[in-house]
Short mmCIF file of C-alpha atoms in Angstrom, two decimals:
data_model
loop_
_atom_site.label_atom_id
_atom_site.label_comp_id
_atom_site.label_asym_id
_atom_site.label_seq_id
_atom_site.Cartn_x
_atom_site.Cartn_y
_atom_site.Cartn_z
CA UNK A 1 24.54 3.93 -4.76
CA UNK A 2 24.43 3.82 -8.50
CA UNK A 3 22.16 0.58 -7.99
CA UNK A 4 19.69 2.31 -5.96
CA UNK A 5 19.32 5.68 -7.78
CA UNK A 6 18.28 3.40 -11.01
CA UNK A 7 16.46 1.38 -9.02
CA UNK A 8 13.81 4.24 -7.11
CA UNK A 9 14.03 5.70 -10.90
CA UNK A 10 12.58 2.79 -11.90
CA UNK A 11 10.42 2.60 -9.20
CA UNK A 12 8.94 6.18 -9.93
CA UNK A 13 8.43 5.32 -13.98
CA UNK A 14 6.02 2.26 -12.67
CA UNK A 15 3.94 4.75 -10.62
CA UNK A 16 3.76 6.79 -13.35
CA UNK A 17 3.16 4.00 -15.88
CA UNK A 18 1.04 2.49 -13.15
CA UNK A 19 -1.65 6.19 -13.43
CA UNK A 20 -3.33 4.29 -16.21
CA UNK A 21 -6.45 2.67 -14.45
CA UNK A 22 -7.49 -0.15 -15.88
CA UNK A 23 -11.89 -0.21 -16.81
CA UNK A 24 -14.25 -0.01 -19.44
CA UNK A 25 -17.28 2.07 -21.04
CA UNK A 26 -20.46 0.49 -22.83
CA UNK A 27 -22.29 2.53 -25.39
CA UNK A 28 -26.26 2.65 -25.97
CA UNK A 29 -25.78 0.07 -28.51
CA UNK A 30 -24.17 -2.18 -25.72
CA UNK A 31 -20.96 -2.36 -26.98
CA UNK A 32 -18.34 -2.36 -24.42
CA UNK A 33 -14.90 -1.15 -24.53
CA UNK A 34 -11.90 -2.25 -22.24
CA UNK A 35 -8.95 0.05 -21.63
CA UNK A 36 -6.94 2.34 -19.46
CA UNK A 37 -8.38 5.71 -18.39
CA UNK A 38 -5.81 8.62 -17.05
CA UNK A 39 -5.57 9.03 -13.50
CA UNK A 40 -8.25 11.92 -12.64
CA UNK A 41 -11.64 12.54 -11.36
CA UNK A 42 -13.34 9.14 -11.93
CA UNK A 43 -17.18 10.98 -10.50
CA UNK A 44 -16.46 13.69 -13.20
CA UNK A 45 -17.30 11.97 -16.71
CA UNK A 46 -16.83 15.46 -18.24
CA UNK A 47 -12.85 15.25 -17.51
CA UNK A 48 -12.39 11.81 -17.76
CA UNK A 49 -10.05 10.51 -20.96
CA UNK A 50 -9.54 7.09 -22.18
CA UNK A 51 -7.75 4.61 -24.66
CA UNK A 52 -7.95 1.33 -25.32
CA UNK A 53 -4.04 0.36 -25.16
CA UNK A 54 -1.21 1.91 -23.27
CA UNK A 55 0.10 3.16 -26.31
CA UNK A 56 -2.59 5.43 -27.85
CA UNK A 57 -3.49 8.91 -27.06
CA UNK A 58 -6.34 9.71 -24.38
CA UNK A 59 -9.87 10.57 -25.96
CA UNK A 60 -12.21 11.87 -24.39
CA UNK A 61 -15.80 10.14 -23.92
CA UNK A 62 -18.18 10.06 -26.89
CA UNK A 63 -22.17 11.42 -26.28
CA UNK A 64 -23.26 7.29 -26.61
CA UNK A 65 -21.24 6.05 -23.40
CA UNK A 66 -24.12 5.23 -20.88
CA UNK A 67 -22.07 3.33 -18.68
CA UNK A 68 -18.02 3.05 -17.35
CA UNK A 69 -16.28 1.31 -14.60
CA UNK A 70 -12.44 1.20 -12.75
CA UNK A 71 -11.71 -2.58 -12.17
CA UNK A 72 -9.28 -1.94 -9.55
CA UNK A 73 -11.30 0.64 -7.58
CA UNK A 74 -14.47 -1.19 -8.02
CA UNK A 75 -16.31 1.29 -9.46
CA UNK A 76 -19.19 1.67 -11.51
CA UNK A 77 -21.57 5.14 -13.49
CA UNK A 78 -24.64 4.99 -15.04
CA UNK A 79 -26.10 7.75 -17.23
CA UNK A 80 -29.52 8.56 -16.05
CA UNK A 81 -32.08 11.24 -16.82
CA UNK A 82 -32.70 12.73 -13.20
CA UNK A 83 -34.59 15.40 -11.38
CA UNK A 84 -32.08 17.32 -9.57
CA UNK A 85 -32.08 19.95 -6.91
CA UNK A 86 -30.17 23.26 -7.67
CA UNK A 87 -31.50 25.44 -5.27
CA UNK A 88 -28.64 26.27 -3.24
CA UNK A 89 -27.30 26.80 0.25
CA UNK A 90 -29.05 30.28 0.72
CA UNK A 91 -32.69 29.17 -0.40
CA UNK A 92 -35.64 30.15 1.86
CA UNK A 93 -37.88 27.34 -0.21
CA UNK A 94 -38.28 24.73 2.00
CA UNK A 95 -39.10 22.26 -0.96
CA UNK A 96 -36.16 21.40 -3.48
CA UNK A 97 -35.72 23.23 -6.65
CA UNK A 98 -35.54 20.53 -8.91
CA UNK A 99 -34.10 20.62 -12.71
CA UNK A 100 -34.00 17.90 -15.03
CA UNK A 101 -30.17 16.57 -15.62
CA UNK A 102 -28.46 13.92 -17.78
CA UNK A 103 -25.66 12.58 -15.18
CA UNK A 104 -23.98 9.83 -14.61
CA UNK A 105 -24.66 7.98 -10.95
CA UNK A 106 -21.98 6.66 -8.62
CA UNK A 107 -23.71 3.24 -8.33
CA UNK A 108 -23.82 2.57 -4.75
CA UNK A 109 -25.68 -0.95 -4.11
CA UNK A 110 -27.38 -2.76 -6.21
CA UNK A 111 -30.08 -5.32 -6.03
CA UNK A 112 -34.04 -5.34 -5.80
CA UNK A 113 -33.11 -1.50 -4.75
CA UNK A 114 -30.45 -0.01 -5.74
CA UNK A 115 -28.54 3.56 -4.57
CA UNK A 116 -26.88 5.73 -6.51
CA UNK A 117 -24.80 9.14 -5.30
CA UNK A 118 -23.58 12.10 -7.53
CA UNK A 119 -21.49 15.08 -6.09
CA UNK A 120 -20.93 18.16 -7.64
CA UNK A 121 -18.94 21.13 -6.42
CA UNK A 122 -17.92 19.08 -3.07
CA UNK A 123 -22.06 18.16 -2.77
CA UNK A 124 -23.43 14.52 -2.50
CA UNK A 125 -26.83 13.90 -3.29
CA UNK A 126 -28.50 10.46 -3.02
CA UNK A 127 -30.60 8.67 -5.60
CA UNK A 128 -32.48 5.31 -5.81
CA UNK A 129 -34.67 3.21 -7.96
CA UNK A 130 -36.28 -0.45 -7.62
CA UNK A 131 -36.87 -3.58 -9.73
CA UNK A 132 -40.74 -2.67 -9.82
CA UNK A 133 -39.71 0.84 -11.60
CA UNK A 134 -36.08 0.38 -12.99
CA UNK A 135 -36.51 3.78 -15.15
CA UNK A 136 -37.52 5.70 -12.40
CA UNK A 137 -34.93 7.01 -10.46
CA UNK A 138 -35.74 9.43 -7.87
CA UNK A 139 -33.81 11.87 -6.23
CA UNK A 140 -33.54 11.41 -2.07
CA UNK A 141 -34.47 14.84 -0.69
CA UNK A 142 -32.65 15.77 2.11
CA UNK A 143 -32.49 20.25 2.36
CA UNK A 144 -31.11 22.74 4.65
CA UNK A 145 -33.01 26.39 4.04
CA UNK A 146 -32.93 29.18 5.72
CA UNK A 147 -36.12 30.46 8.04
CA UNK A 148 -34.17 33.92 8.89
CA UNK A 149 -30.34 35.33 8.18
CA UNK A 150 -29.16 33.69 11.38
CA UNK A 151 -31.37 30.34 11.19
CA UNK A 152 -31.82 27.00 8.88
CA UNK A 153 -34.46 24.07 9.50
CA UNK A 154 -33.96 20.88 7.38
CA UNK A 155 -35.99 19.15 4.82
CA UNK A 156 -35.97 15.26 5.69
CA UNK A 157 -38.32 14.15 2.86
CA UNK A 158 -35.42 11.22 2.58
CA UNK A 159 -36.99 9.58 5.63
CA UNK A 160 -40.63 9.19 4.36
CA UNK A 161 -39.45 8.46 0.90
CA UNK A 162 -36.88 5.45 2.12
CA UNK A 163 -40.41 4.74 4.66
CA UNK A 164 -42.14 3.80 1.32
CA UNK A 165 -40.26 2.50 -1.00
CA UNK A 166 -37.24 0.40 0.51
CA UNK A 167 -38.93 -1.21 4.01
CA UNK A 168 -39.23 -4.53 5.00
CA UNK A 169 -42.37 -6.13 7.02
CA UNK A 170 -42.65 -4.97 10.37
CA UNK A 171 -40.13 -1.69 9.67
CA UNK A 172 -42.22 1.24 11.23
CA UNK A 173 -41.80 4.90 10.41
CA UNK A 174 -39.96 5.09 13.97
CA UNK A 175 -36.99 2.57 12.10
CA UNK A 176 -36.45 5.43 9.74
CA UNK A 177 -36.83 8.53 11.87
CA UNK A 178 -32.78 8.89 13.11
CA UNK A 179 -31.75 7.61 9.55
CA UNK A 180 -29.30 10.14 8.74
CA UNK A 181 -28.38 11.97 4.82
CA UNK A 182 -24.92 9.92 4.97
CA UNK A 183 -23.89 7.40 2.69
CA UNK A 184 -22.83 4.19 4.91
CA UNK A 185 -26.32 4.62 6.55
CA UNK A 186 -28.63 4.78 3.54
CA UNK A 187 -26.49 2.23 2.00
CA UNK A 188 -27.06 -0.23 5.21
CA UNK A 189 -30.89 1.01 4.98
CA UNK A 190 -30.65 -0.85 0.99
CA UNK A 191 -28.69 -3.87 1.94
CA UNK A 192 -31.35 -4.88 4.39
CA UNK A 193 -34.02 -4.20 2.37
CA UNK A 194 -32.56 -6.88 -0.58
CA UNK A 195 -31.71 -8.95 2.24
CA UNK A 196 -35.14 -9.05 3.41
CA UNK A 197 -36.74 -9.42 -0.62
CA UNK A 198 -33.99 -12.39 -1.26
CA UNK A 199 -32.14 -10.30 -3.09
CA UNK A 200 -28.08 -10.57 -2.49
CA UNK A 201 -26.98 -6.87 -2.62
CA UNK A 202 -23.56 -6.04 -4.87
CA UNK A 203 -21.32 -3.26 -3.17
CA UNK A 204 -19.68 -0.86 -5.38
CA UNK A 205 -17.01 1.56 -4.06
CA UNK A 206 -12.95 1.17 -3.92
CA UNK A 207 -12.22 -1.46 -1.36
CA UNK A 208 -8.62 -0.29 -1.30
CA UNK A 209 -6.78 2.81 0.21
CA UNK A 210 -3.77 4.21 0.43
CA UNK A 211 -1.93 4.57 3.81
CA UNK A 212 0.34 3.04 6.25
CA UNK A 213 0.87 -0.27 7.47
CA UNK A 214 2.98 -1.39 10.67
CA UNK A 215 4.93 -4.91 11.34
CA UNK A 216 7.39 -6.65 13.64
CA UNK A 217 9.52 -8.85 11.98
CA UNK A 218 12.25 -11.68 13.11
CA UNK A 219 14.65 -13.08 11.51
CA UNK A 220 17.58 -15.95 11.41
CA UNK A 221 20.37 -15.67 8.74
CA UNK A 222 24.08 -17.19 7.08
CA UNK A 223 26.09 -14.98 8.20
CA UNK A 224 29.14 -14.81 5.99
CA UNK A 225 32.37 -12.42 7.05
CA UNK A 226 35.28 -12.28 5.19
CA UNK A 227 38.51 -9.58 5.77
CA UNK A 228 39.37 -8.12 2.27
CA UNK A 229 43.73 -7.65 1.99
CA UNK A 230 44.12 -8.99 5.30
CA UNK A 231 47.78 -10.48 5.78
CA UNK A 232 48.12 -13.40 6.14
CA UNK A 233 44.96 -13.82 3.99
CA UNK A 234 41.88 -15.32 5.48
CA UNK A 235 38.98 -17.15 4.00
CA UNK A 236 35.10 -16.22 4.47
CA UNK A 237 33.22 -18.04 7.31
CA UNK A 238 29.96 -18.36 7.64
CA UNK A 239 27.74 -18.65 11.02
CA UNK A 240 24.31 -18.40 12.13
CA UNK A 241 22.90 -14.67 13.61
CA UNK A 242 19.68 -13.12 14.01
CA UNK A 243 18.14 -9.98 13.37
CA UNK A 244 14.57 -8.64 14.48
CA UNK A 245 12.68 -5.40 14.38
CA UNK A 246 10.02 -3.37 13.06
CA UNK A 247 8.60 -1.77 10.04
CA UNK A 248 6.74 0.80 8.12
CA UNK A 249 5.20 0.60 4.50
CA UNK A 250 3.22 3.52 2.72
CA UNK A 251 1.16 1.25 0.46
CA UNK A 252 -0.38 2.93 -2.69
CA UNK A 253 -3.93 3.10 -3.70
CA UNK A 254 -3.85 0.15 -5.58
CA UNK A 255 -2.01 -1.64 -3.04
CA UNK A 256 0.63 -3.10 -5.08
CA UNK A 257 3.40 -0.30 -5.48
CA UNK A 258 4.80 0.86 -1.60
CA UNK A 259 7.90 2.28 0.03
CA UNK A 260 9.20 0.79 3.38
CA UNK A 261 11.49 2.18 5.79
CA UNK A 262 12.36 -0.60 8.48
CA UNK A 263 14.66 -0.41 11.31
CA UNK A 264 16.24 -3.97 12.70
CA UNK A 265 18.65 -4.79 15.10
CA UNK A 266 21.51 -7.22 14.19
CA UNK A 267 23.78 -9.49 15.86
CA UNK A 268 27.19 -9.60 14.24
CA UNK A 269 29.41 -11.49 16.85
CA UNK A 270 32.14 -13.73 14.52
CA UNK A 271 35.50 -15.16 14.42
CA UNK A 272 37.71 -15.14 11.28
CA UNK A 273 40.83 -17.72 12.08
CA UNK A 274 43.45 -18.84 9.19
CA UNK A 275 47.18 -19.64 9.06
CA UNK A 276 49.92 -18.52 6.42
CA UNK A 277 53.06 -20.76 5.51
CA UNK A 278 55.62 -18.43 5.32
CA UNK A 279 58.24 -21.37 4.76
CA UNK A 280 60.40 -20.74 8.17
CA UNK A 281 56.90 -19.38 10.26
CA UNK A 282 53.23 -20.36 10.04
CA UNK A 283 51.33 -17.01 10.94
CA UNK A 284 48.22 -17.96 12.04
CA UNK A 285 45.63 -15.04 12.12
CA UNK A 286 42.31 -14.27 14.24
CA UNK A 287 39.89 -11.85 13.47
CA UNK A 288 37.25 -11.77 16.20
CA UNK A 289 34.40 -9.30 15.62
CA UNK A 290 32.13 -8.79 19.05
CA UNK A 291 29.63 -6.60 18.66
CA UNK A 292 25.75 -5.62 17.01
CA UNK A 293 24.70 -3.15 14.38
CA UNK A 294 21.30 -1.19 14.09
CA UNK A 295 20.28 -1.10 10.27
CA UNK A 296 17.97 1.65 8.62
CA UNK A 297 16.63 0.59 5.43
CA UNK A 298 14.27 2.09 3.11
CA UNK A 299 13.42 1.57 -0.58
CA UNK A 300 10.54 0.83 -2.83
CA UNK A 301 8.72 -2.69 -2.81
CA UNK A 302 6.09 -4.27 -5.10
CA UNK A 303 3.14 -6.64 -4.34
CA UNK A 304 1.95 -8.87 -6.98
CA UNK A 305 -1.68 -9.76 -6.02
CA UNK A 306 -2.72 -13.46 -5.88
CA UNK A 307 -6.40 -13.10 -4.26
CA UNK A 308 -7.66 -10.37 -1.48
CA UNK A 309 -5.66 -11.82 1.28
CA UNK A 310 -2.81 -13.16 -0.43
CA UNK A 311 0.31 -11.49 -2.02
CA UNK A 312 3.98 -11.72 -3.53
CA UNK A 313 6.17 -9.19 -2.36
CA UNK A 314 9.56 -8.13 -3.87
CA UNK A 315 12.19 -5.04 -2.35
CA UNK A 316 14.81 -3.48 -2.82
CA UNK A 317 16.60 -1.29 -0.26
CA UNK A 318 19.28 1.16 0.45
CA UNK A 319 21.04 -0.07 4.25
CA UNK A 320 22.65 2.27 6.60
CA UNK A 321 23.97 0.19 8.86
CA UNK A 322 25.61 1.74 12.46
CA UNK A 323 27.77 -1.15 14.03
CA UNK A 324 28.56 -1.17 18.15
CA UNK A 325 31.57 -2.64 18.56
CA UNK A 326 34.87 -3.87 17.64
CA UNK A 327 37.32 -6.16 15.47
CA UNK A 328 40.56 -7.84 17.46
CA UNK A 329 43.32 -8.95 15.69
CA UNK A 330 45.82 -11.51 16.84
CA UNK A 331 48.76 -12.83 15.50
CA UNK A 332 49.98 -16.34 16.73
CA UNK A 333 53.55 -17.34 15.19
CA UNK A 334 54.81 -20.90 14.84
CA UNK A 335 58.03 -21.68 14.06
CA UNK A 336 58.77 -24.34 11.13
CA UNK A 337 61.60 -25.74 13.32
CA UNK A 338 59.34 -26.52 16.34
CA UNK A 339 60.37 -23.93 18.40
CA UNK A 340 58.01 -22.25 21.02
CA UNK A 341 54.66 -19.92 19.34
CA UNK A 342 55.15 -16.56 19.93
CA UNK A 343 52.59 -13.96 19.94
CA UNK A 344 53.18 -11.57 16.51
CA UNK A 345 50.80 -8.31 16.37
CA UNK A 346 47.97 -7.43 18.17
CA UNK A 347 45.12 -4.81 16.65
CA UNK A 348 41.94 -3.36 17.77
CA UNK A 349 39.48 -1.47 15.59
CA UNK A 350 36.45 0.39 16.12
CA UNK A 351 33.66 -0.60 13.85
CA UNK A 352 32.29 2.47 11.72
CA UNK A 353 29.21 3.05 9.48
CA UNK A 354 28.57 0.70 6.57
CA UNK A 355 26.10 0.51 3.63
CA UNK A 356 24.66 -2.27 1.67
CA UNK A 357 21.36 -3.33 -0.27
CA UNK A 358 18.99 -5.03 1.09
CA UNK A 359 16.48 -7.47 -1.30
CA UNK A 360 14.01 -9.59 -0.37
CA UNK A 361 10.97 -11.78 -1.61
CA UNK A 362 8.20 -13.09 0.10
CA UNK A 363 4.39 -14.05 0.19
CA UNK A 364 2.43 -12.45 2.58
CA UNK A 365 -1.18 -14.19 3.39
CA UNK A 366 -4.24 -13.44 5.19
CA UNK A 367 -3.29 -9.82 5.27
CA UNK A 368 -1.21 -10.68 8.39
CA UNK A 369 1.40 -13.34 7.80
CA UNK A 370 4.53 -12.96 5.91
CA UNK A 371 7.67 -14.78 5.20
CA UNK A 372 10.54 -13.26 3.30
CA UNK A 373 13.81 -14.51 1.83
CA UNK A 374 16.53 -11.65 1.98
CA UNK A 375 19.93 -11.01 1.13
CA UNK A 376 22.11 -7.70 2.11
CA UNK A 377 24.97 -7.00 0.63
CA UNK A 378 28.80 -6.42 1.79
CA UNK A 379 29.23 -3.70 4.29
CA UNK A 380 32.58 -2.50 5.31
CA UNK A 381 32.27 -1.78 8.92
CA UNK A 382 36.22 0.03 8.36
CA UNK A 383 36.06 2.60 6.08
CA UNK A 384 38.22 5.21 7.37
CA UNK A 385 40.27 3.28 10.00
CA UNK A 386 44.30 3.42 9.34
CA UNK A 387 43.81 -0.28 7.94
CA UNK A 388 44.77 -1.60 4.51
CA UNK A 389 41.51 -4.39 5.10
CA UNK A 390 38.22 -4.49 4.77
CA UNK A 391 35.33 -6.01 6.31
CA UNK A 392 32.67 -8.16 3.42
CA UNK A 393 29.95 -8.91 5.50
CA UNK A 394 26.31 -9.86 3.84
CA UNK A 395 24.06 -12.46 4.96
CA UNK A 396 21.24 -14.81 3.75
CA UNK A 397 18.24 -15.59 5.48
CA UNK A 398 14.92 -16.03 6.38
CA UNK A 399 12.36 -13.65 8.28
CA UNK A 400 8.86 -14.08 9.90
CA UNK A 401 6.63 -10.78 9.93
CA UNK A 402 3.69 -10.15 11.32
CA UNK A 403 1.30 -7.01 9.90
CA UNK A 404 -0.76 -4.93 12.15
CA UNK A 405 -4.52 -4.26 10.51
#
C-alpha cells in the first residue's frame, strides 16, 4: 500500500508539474520567445502569465507581444486592430454598434482567407481577412435586436459579406443563404474557398480532449504459485493461465497523463506437488488450487507520444483481487522401509480476498491496437484462514487490447 500511495503522489505532482503548457510569443520586432505559460484562459491574453524555463516566476505579457501560441493545443493569437460590435443583447439598432479594439484573434484557418474568432463574456464573434487585403480584417456581422419587449429579428449581414469576399466560381447567393453564425460551418465555408484558389488551408484549434476511452483486452500469462511455510516445504511452479476483460481510462487533455480502472477475469487452476525426507518417511505434499478470481484494478498510467497514432504506455496499479474457489491439501506418506503409503492429512481452504500491484508497458498504435507486458504481484488468497501458509501467486504475461474510438 505504501508503494501505491507514493506512487498516485507522484502521479498527482506530474499533473501539477504537467499545468505548464508548453508555447511561445513573438514581439513587433519579431523576436520570438519559447516557454511554458500557466494553465489558464489561453483566449484571455489579459490573464495569461509566462516564463521561459520551469524554474522562473510567471510574468505577465509585455505591450510588444503581437502574437502567442500552445504547441500542444495547437493554438495560435494574433493582435489586430478591429472594429467590434458592443451593442448588446437588448439593442433595438438593427445595425452593429461597432468600436474600434486592439485584441488578439483566435486564428481559426488560415490560407488565401483566413478566420479568426474572439469571445468575450461567453460571446463569439467571427472575423476574416484575405491575401488581397491582409491588414484588413473585418468583423462578420451576425445580430439579434429586439423589434418589441417580447420579439427579436436577426441581422445576417455574415451571409452577404462571406457572398463577396470568400466564394468560389459558380457559388450563388442561394450556397450561402442557410450558412449558419457557428464556427465548424464558417470554417468549412474558408476551407473550400482555399481549396478552390489552390491554397492548402492550416487548421488551428486543440485536436485533443479530455475524456474516456473503452477497451477489451485478453491476455495469456506464467503463472507462478508458491505456498509460503508450508510443511513439508514446497517449491514455486509455474503454468500457463489466461485472463481477459475490459477497461476504462480517463485520458487528460494532453493525452499523455490518465487513470484506468479495469476489471479482468482470471483463471487460477494449479497444482503445487513436493516430497520431504524425513529420514524414516518421505511426506510427499499436494497443493491443488481449483478455482478463478475477478481482479479490480485502478491506478494512474502515462503515454509517451511517438506520432498521432502511436504511443508508449506505462501503469501502475493497485489489485483487489476476489478469488472463487478453493486450495486442497493432501498428504501422501511413504515409508523409508518400503512399507505400504498411507494417506497423512487432508485440508481444504476457502480462498479469500488478495491484493497485489499490477504494472505494465506497452505500445499502443493506430489509436486502436495495443500490446502490453504486465506483471502483478504476490497475492495471498489466505489471509485470515486458521493456516500458518500463505499463498505467493503473481504472474507474467502478455495482453492484446483493443480501444473503442
Amino acid at each position: 500500500m505504501k508503494f501505491f500511495t507514493l506512487l498516485i503522489a507522484a502521479f498527482f505532482a506530474v499533473q501539477l508539474n504537467a499545468q505548464d503548457v508548453k508555447g511561445y510569443y513573438i514581439t513587433v520586432s519579431g523576436n520570438k520567445t519559447e516557454g511554458f505559460f500557466k494553465y489558464g484562459d489561453f483566449y484571455d491574453a489579459e490573464s495569461l502569465k509566462f516564463k521561459q524555463s520551469r524554474n522562473d516566476d510567471y510574468k505577465g505579457f509585455s505591450n510588444d507581444v503581437v502574437e502567442y501560441g500552445m504547441y500542444d493545443d495547437n493554438l495560435k493569437f494574433e493582435k489586430h486592430v478591429v472594429q467590434v460590435d458592443v451593442s448588446g443583447n437588448d439593442s433595438f439598432e438593427k445595425n452593429p454598434e461597432l468600436q474600434t479594439r486592439t485584441v488578439f484573434l483566435n486564428v481559426l484557418i488560415e490560407g488565401n482567407a483566413t478566420l479568426y474568432s474572439y469571445t468575450k463574456d461567453y460571446k463569439t464573434i467571427f472575423f476574416f481577412n484575405t491575401k488581397a487585403k491582409p491588414q484588413e480584417v473585418t468583423h462578420l456581422i451576425y445580430k439579434k435586436y429586439k423589434i418589441s419587449d417580447s420579439e427579436t429579428k436577426e441581422n445576417t449581414g455574415f451571409r452577404q459579406q462571406l457572398y463577396n469576399a470568400v466564394r468560389c466560381d459558380g457559388q450563388y447567393v442561394s450556397d450561402f443563404k442557410d450558412i449558419m453564425y457557428d464556427k465548424k460551418q464558417l470554417m468549412d465555408v474558408f476551407k473550400n474557398y482555399n481549396s478552390c484558389k489552390g491554397y492548402k488551408s492550416v487548421i488551428y484549434g486543440p485536436k485533443k480532449k479530455s475524456g474516456f476511452n473503452y477497451s477489451v483486452f485478453a491476455g495469456v500469462n506464467n503463472l507462478n504459485v508458491g505456498i509460503s511455510y508450508a510443511f513439508p516445504a514446497v517449491d514455486n511452479q509455474s503454468k500457463i493461465n489466461y485472463n481477459f476483460g475490459s477497461e476504462v481510462t480517463y485520458v487528460f487533455h494532453s493525452e499523455r497523463p490518465a487513470l484506468f480502472f479495469r476489471v479482468e477475469y482470471e483463471l487460477l487452476t494449479s497444482d503445487v506437488v513436493d516430497s520431504y525426507d524425513q529420514g524414516y518417511n518421505v511426506l510427499e505434499s499436494t497443493y491443488k488450487i481449483k478455482g478463478s478470481a475477478l481482479n479490480f484494478i485502478f491506478g494512474p498510467r502515462y503515454n509517451f507520444l511517438l506520432s498521432e497514432k502511436s504511443s508508449i504506455l506505462a501503469d501502475a496499479g493497485f489489485c483487489f483481487s476476489q478469488p472463487f474457489g478453493d486450495i486442497k491439501k493432501t498428504t501422501i506418506i511413504y515409508p523409508v522401509n518400503n512399507g505400504e503409503p498411507y494417506s497423512g492429512d487432508h485440508n481444504e481452504y476457502n480462498l479469500t480476498t488478495g491484493f497485489g500491484i499490477n504494472l505494465g508497458v506497452g505500445y499502443t498504435f493506430d489509436k486502436k491496437y495495443g500490446i502490453v507486458f504486465r506483471y502483478l504481484t504476490n497475492r495471498n488468497y489466505l489471509e485470515g484462514q486458521h493456516s500458518s501458509f500463505k499463498t505467493k501467486i503473481n504472474r507474467v504475461g502478455i495482453e492484446f487490447k483493443y480501444t473503442f474510438y
